[in-house]
GROMACS .gro file of C-alpha atoms in nm:
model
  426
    1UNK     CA    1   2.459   1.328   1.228
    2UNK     CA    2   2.147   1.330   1.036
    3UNK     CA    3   2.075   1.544   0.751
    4UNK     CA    4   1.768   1.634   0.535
    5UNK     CA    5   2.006   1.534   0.205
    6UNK     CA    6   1.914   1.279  -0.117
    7UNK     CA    7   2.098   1.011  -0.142
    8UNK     CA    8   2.109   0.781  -0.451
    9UNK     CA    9   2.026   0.394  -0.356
   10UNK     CA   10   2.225   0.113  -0.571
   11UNK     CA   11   2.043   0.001  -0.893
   12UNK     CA   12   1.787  -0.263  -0.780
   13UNK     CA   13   1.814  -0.601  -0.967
   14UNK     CA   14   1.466  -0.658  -1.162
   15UNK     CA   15   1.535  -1.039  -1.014
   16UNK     CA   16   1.207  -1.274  -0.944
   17UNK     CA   17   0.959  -0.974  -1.018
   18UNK     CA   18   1.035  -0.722  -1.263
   19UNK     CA   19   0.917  -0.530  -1.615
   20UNK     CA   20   0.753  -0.773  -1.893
   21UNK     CA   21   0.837  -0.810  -2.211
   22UNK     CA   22   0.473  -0.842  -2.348
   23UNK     CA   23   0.377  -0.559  -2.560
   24UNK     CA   24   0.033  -0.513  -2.419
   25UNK     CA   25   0.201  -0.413  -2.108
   26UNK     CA   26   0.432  -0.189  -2.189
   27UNK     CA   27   0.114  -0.011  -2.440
   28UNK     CA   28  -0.056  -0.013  -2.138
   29UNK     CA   29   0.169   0.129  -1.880
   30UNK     CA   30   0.239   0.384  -2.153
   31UNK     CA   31  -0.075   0.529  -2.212
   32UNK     CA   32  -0.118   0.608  -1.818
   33UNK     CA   33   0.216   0.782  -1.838
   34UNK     CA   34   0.140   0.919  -2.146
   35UNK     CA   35  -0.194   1.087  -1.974
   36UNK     CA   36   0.020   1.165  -1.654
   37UNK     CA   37   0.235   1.393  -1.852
   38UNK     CA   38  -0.041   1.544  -2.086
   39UNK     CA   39  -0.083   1.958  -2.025
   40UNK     CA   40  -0.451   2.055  -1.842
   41UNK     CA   41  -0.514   1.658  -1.696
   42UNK     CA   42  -0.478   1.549  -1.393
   43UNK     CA   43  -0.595   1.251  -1.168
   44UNK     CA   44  -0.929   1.362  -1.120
   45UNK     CA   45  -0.978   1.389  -1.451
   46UNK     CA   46  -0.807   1.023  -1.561
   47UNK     CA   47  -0.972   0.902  -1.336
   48UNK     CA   48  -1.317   1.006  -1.555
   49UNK     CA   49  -1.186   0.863  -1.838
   50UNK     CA   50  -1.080   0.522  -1.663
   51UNK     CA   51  -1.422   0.483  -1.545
   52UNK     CA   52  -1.535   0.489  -1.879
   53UNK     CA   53  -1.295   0.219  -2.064
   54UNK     CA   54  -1.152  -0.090  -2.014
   55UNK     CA   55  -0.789  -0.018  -2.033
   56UNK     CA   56  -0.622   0.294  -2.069
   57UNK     CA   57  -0.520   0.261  -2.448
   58UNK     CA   58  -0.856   0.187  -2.495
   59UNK     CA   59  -0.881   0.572  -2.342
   60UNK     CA   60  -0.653   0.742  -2.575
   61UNK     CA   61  -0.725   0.560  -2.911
   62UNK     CA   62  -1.105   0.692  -2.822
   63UNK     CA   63  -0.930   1.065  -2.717
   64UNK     CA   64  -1.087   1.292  -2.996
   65UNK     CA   65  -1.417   1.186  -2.806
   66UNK     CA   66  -1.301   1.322  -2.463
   67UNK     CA   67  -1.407   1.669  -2.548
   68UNK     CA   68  -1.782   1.596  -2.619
   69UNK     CA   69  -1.804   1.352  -2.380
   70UNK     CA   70  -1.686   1.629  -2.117
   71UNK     CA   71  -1.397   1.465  -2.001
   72UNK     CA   72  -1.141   1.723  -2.069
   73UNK     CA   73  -1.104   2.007  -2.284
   74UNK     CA   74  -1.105   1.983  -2.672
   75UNK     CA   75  -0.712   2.134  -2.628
   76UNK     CA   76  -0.635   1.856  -2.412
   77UNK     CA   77  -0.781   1.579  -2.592
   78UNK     CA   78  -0.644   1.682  -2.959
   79UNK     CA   79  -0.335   1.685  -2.783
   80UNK     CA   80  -0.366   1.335  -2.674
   81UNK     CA   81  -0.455   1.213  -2.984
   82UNK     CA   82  -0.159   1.394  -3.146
   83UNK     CA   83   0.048   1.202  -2.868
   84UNK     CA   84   0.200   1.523  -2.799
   85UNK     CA   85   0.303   1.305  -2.443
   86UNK     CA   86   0.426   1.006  -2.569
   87UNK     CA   87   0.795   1.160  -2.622
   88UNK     CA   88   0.786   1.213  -2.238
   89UNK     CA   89   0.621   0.928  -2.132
   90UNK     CA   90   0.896   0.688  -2.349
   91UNK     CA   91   1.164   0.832  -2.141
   92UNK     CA   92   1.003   0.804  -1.848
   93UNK     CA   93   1.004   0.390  -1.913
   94UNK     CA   94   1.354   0.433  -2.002
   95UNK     CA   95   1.508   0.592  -1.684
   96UNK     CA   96   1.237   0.320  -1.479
   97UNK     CA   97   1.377  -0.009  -1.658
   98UNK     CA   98   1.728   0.117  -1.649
   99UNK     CA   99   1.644   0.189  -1.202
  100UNK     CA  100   1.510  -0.162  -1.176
  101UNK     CA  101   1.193   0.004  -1.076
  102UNK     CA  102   0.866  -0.232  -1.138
  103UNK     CA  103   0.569   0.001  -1.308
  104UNK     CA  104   0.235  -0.128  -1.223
  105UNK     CA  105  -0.048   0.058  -1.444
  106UNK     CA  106  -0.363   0.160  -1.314
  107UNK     CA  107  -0.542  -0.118  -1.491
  108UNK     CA  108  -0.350  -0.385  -1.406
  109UNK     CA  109  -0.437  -0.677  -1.136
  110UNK     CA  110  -0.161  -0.591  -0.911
  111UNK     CA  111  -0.262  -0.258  -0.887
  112UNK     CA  112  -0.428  -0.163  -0.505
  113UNK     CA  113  -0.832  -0.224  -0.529
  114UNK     CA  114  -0.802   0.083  -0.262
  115UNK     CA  115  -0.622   0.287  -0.480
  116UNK     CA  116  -0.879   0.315  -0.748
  117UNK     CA  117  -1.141   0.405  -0.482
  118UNK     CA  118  -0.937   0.746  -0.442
  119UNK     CA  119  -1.088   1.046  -0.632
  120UNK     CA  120  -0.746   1.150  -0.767
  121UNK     CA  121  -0.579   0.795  -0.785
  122UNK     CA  122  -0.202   0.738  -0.928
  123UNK     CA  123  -0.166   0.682  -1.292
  124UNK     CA  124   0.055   0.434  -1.212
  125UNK     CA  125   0.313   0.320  -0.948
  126UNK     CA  126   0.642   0.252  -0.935
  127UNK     CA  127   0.752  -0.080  -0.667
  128UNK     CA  128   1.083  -0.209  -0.546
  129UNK     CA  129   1.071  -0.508  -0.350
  130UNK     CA  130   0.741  -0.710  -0.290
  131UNK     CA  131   0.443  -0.527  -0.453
  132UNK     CA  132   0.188  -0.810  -0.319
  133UNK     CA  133   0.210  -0.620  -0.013
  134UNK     CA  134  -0.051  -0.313  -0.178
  135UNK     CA  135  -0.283  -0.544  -0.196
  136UNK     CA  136  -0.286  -0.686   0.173
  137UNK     CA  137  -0.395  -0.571   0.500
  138UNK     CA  138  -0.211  -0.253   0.559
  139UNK     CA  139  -0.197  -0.001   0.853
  140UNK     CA  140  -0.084   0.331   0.812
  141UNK     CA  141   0.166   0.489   1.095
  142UNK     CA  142   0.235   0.886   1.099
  143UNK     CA  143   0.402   1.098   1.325
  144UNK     CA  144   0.634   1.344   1.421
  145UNK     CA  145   1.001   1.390   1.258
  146UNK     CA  146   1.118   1.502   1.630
  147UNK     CA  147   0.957   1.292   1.833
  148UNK     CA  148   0.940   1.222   2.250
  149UNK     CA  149   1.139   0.918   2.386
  150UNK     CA  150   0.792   0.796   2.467
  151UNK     CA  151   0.679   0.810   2.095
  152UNK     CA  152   0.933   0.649   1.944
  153UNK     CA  153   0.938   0.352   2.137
  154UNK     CA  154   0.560   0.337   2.157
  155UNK     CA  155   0.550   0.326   1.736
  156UNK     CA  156   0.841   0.088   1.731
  157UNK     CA  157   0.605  -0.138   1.979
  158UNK     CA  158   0.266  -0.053   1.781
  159UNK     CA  159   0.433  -0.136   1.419
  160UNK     CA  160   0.586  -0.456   1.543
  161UNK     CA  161   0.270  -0.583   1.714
  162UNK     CA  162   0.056  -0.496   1.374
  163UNK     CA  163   0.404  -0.698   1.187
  164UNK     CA  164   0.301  -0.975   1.419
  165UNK     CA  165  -0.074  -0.960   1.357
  166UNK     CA  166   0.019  -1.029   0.991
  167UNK     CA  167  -0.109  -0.614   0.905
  168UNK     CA  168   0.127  -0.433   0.674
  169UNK     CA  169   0.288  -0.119   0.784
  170UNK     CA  170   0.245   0.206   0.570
  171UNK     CA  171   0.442   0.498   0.637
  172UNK     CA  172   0.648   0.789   0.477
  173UNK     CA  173   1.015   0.715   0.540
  174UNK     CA  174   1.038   1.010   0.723
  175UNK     CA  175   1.246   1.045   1.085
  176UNK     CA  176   1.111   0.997   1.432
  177UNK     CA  177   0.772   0.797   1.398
  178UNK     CA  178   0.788   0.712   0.994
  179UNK     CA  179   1.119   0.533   1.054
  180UNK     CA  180   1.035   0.343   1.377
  181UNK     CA  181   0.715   0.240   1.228
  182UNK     CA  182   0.899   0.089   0.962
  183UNK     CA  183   1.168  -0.093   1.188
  184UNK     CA  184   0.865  -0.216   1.385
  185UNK     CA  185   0.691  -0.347   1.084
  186UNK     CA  186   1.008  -0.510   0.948
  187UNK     CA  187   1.006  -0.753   1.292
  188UNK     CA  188   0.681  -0.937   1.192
  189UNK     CA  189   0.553  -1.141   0.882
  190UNK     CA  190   0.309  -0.875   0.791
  191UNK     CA  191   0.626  -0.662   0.713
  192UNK     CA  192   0.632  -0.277   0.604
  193UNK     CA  193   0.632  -0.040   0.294
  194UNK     CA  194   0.752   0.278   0.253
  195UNK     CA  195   0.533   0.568   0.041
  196UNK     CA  196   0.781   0.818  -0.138
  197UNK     CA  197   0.708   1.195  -0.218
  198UNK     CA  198   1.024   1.167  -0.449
  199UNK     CA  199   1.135   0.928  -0.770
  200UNK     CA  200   1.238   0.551  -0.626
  201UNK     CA  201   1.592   0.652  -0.735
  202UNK     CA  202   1.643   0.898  -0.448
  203UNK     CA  203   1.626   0.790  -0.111
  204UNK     CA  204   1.511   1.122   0.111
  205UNK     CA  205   1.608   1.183   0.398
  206UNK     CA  206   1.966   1.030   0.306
  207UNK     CA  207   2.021   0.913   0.732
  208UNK     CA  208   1.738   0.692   0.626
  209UNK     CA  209   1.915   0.462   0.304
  210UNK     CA  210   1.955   0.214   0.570
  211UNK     CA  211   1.561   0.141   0.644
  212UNK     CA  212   1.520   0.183   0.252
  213UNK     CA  213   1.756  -0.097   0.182
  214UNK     CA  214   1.558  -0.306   0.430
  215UNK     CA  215   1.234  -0.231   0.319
  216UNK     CA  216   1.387  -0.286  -0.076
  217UNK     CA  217   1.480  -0.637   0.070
  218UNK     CA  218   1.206  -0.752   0.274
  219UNK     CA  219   0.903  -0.507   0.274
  220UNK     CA  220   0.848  -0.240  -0.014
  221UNK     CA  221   0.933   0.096  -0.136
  222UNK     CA  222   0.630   0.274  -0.369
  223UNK     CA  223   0.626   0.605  -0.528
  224UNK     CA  224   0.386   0.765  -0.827
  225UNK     CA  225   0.631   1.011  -0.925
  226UNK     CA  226   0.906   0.976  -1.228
  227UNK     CA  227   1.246   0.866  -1.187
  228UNK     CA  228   1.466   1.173  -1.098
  229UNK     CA  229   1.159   1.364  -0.885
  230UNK     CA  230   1.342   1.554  -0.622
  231UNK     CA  231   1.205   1.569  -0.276
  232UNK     CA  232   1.005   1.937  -0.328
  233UNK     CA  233   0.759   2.017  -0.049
  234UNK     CA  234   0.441   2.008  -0.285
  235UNK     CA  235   0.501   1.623  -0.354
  236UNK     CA  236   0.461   1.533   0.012
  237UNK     CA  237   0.068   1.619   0.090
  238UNK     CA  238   0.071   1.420  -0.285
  239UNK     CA  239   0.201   1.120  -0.123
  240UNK     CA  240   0.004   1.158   0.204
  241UNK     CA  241  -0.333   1.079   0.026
  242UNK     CA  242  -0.136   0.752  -0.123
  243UNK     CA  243  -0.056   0.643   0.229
  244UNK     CA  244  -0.402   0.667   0.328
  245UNK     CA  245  -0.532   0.520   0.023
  246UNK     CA  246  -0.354   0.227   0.091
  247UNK     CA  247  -0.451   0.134   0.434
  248UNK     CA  248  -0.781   0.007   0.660
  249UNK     CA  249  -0.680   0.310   0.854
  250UNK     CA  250  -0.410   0.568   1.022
  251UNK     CA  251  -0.297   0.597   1.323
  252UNK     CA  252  -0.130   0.905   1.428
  253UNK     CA  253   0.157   0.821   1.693
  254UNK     CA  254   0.250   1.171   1.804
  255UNK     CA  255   0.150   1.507   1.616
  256UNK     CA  256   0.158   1.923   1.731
  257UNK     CA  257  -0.099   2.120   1.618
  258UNK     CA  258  -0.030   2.208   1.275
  259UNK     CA  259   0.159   1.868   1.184
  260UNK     CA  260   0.232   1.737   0.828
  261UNK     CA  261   0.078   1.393   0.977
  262UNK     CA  262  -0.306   1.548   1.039
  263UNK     CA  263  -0.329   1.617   0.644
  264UNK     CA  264  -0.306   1.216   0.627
  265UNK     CA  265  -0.541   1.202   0.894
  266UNK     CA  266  -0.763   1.470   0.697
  267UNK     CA  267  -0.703   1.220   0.388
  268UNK     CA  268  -0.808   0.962   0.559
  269UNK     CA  269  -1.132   1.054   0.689
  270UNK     CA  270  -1.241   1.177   0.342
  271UNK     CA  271  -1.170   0.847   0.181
  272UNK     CA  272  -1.393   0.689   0.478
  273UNK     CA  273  -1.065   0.511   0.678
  274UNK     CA  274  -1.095   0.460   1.041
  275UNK     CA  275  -0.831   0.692   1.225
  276UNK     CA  276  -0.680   0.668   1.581
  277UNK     CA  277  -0.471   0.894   1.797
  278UNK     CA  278  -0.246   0.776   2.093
  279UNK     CA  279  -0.220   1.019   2.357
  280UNK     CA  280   0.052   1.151   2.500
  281UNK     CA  281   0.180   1.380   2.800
  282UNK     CA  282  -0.049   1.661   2.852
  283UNK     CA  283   0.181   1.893   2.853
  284UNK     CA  284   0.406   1.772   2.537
  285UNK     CA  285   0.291   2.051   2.257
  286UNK     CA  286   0.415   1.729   2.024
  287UNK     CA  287   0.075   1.537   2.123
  288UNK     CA  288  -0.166   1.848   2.121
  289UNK     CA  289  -0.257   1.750   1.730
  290UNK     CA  290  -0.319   1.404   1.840
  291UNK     CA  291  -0.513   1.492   2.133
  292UNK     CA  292  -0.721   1.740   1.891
  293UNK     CA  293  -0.822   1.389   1.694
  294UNK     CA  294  -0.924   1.251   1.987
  295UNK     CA  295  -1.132   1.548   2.096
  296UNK     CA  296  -1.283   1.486   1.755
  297UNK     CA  297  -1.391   1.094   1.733
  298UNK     CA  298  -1.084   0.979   1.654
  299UNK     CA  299  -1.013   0.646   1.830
  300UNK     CA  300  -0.797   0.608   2.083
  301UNK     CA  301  -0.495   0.360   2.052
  302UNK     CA  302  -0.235   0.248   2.300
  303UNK     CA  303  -0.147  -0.090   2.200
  304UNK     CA  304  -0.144  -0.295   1.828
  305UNK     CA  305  -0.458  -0.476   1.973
  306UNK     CA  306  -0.686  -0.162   2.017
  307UNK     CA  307  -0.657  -0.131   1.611
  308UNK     CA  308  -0.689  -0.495   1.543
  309UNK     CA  309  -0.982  -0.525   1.752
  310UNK     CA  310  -1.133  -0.202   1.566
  311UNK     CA  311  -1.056  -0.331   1.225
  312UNK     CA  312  -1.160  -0.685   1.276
  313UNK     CA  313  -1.463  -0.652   1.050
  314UNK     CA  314  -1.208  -0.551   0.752
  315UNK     CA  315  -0.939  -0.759   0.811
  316UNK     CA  316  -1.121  -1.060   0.810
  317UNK     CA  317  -1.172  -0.994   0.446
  318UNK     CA  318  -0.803  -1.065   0.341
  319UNK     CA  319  -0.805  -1.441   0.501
  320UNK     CA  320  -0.762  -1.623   0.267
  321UNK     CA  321  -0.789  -1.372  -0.024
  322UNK     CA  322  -0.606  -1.389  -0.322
  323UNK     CA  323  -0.331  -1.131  -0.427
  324UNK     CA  324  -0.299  -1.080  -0.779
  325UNK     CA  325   0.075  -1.123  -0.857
  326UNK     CA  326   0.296  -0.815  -1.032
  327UNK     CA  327   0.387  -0.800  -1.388
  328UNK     CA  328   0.602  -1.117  -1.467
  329UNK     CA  329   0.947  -1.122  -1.519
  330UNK     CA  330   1.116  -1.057  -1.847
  331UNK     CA  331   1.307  -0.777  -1.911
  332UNK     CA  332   1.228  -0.601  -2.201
  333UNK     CA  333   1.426  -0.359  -2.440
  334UNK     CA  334   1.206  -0.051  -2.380
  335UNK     CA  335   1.096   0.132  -2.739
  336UNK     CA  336   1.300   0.425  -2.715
  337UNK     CA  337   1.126   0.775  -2.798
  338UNK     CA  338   1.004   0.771  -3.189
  339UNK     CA  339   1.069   0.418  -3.209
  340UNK     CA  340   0.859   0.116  -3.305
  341UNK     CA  341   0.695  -0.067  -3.093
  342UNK     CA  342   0.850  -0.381  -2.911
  343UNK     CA  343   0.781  -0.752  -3.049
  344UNK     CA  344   0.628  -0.989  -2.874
  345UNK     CA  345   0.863  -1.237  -2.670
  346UNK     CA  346   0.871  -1.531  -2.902
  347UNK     CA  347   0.683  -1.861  -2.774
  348UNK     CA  348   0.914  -2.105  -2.565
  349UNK     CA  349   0.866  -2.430  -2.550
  350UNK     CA  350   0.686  -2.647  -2.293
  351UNK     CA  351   0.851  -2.718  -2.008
  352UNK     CA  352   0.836  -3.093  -1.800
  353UNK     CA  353   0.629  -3.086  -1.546
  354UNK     CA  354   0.678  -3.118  -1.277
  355UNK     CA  355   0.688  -3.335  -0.995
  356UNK     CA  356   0.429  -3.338  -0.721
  357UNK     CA  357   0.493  -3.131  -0.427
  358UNK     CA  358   0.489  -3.245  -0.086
  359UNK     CA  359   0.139  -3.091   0.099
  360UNK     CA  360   0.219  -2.772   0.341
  361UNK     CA  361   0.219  -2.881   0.682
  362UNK     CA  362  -0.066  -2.838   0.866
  363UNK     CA  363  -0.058  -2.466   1.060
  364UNK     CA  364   0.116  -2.448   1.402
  365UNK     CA  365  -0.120  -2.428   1.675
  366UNK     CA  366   0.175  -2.493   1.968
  367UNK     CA  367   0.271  -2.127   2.026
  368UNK     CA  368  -0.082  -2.033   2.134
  369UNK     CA  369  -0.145  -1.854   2.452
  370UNK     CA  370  -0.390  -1.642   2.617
  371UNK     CA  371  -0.737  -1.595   2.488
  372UNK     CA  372  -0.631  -1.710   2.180
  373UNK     CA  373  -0.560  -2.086   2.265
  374UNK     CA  374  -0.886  -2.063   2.525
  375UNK     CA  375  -1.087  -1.982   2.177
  376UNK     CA  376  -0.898  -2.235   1.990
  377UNK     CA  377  -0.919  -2.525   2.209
  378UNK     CA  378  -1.363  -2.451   2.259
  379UNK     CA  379  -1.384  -2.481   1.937
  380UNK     CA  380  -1.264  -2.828   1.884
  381UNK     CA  381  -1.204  -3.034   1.592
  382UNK     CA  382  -1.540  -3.028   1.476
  383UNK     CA  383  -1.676  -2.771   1.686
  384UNK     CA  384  -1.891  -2.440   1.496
  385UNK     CA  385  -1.966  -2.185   1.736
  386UNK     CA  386  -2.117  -1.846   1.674
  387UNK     CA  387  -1.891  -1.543   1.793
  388UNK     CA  388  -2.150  -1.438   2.096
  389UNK     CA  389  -2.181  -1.820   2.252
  390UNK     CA  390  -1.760  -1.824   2.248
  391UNK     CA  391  -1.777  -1.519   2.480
  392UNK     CA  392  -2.050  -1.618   2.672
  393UNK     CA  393  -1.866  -1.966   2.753
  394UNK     CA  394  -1.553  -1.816   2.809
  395UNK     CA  395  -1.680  -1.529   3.021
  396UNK     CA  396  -1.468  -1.258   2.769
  397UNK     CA  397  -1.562  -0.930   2.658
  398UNK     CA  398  -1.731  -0.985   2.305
  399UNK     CA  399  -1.442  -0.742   2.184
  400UNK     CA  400  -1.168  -0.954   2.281
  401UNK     CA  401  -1.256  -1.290   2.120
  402UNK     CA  402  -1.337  -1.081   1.806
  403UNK     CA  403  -0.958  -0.972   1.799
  404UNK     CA  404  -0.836  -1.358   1.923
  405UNK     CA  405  -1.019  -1.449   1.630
  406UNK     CA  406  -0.890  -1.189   1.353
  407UNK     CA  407  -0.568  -1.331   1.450
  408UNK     CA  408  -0.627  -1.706   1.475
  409UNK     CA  409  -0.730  -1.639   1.142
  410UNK     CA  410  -0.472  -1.460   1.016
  411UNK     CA  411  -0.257  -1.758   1.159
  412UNK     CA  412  -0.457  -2.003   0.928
  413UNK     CA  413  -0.588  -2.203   1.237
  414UNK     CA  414  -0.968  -2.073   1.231
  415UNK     CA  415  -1.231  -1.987   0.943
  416UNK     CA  416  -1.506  -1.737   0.964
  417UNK     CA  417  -1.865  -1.923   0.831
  418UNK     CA  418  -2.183  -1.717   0.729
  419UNK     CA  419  -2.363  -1.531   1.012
  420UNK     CA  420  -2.039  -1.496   1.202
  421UNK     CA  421  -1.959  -1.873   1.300
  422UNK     CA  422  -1.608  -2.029   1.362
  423UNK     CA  423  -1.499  -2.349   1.295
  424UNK     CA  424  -1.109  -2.504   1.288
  425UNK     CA  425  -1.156  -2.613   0.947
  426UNK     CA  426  -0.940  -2.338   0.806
   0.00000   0.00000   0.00000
């Protein structure tokens, strides 16, 4: 039987990835928290002061400023400078190092580029499991908690044909739609991540410590609020701006009328994301909000390939793109509240270097099929072709090589050149 209870997941091992031990990080990630929990500021208003420094302690040794500057209120900004927040914030880092639970700070590389587009962004984020994901190609999946037959197995199918397609999966960790849409995900090397309305050491609903453990392992579980946040019903619409922010788009599964899942869609229009709809059984009142989307521009979806073909433009930006990697691991003894700060890790010595690694192996081309090995064997090995002269030779719709493409590319077997060229020299 399922049940709308917390449950408590095991401690997570800080392991490959985890909290540093260099001082500048842990100054860093507490100033955010230390503007999180300051009285009268809130993210639209850190997120004025980040856009005018380089680093958030920058922001709060300049805080007596914040007033003229008309940033905050003068209240607000003495007490800042007073660090009137830091006893709060300290503890905060406590409870996260003792959880296992990696902080990323707003201005740190690993931090989602998306994220800081947001008007009200996250301070900071909490990650277990593989926070490279944020920064990849992600697609978020909402839905109903009580679902049809037909939309469950259709987001199961969707999520793993995204997985395949290399696209993360972004969802809530919710029942019905949120946890197929993670299951799906989990099947493909794209892989999934979870966005939590509660603290990462509470898994909500408890039925669902199963998908958490398997996301903790293999995908990723991200929340902005503290340790110890229970799941209260003002947190979620919180978190549903976070799942938007994160992905190239949403695509609602199956939604009524007045559904949790259309405030992400809401979210996501206003942040400029593409949104879809799938429809469903006219007369299931569980599609009539997705049906509403459609009736209002939203695209229509029935298959992974619909929304890789519509995001082929954006996705094409993450082959090959660098993903910065999360704060290194060494874990620290956090400066407890009133304490001194911590010392630098001292220098270790050099280590050998080391021997020269074999080259990867070339990509697999074997398992093509379809219009994707048609494209890949026009092309040649030295072959450049523009995108409209590989449709016209192969008699396809202009649409569909775009999306054999996005995913030969994906698969590292194909490179896009200037003025929307292809060549096999990927």
């Amino acid at each position: 039987m399922t049940t709308d209870a917390v449950a408590s997941p095991p401690v997570v091992p800080v392991g490959p990835v985890g909290w540093t031990g260099d001082a500048a990080f842990l100054a860093e990630l507490e100033a955010c928290l230390r503007l999180r929990h300051a009285p009268g500021i809130g993210p639209r208003t850190w997120k004025r002061i980040f856009e005018r420094y380089d680093s958030a302690v920058a922001a709060l040794d300049d805080a007596r400023s914040f007033g003229p500057q008309g940033l905050c209120n003068d209240a607000a900004a003495c007490a800042l400078a007073r660090g009137a927040s830091t006893p709060a914030a300290r503890r905060e880092m406590e409870a996260a190092a003792k959880k296992g639970l990696l902080p990323i700070p707003y201005f740190h590389p690993a931090y989602p580029a998306r994220l800081r587009e947001l008007p009200d962004p996250p301070a900071a984020l909490y990650v277990v499991g593989d926070a490279r994901l944020l920064s990849g190609p992600c697609v978020a999946m909402v839905g109903a908690r009580q679902c049809s037959r037909y939309g469950f197995a259709q987001a199961h199918d969707i999520a793993a044909g995204l997985a395949a397609a290399g696209i993360t999966v972004v969802s809530g960790l919710a029942f019905g739609i949120d946890r197929q849409a993670h299951l799906g995900g989990l099947t493909g090397p794209g892989r999934s991540l979870a966005v939590c309305g509660t603290g990462l050491d509470l898994v909500y609903p408890d039925a669902n410590l199963d998908v958490w453990r398997a996301l903790a392992a293999s995908g990723a579980v991200v929340s902005e609020f503290a340790p110890g946040t229970p799941p209260q019903a003002q947190n979620f619409p919180i978190r549903n701006r976070i799942i938007a922010g994160l992905s190239l788009g949403v695509v609602v599964v199956e939604a009524a009328a007045r559904s949790g899942s259309l405030i992400t869609a809401r979210a996501a229009l206003e942040q400029g994301r593409e949104v879809f709809a799938m429809p469903g059984p006219v007369n299931l009142p569980s599609f009539a909000g997705c049906h509403a989307l459609l009736a209002q521009g939203a695209r229509l979806v029935q298959t992974a390939d619909d929304i890789v073909a519509a995001l082929s433009r954006e996705l094409a930006g993450f082959v090959d793109a660098p993903r910065a990697a999360p704060p290194v691991a060494v874990r620290p003894a956090v400066r407890p509240a009133g304490g001194s700060p911590p010392s630098a890790p001292s220098p270790r010595p050099p280590k050998e270097p080391s021997p020269p690694q074999a080259a990867a192996p070339p990509p697999d081309a074997s398992g093509l099929e379809g219009l994707e090995a048609d494209v890949f064997a026009l092309l040649g090995a030295d072959a450049r072709l523009h995108i409209d002269a590989l449709a016209t030779r192969l008699s396809a719709a202009s649409g569909a090589v775009s999306r054999a493409l996005v995913l030969l590319e994906l698969k590292g077997l194909v490179r896009k050149l200037p003025g929307m060229y292809y060549t096999r020299d990927a």
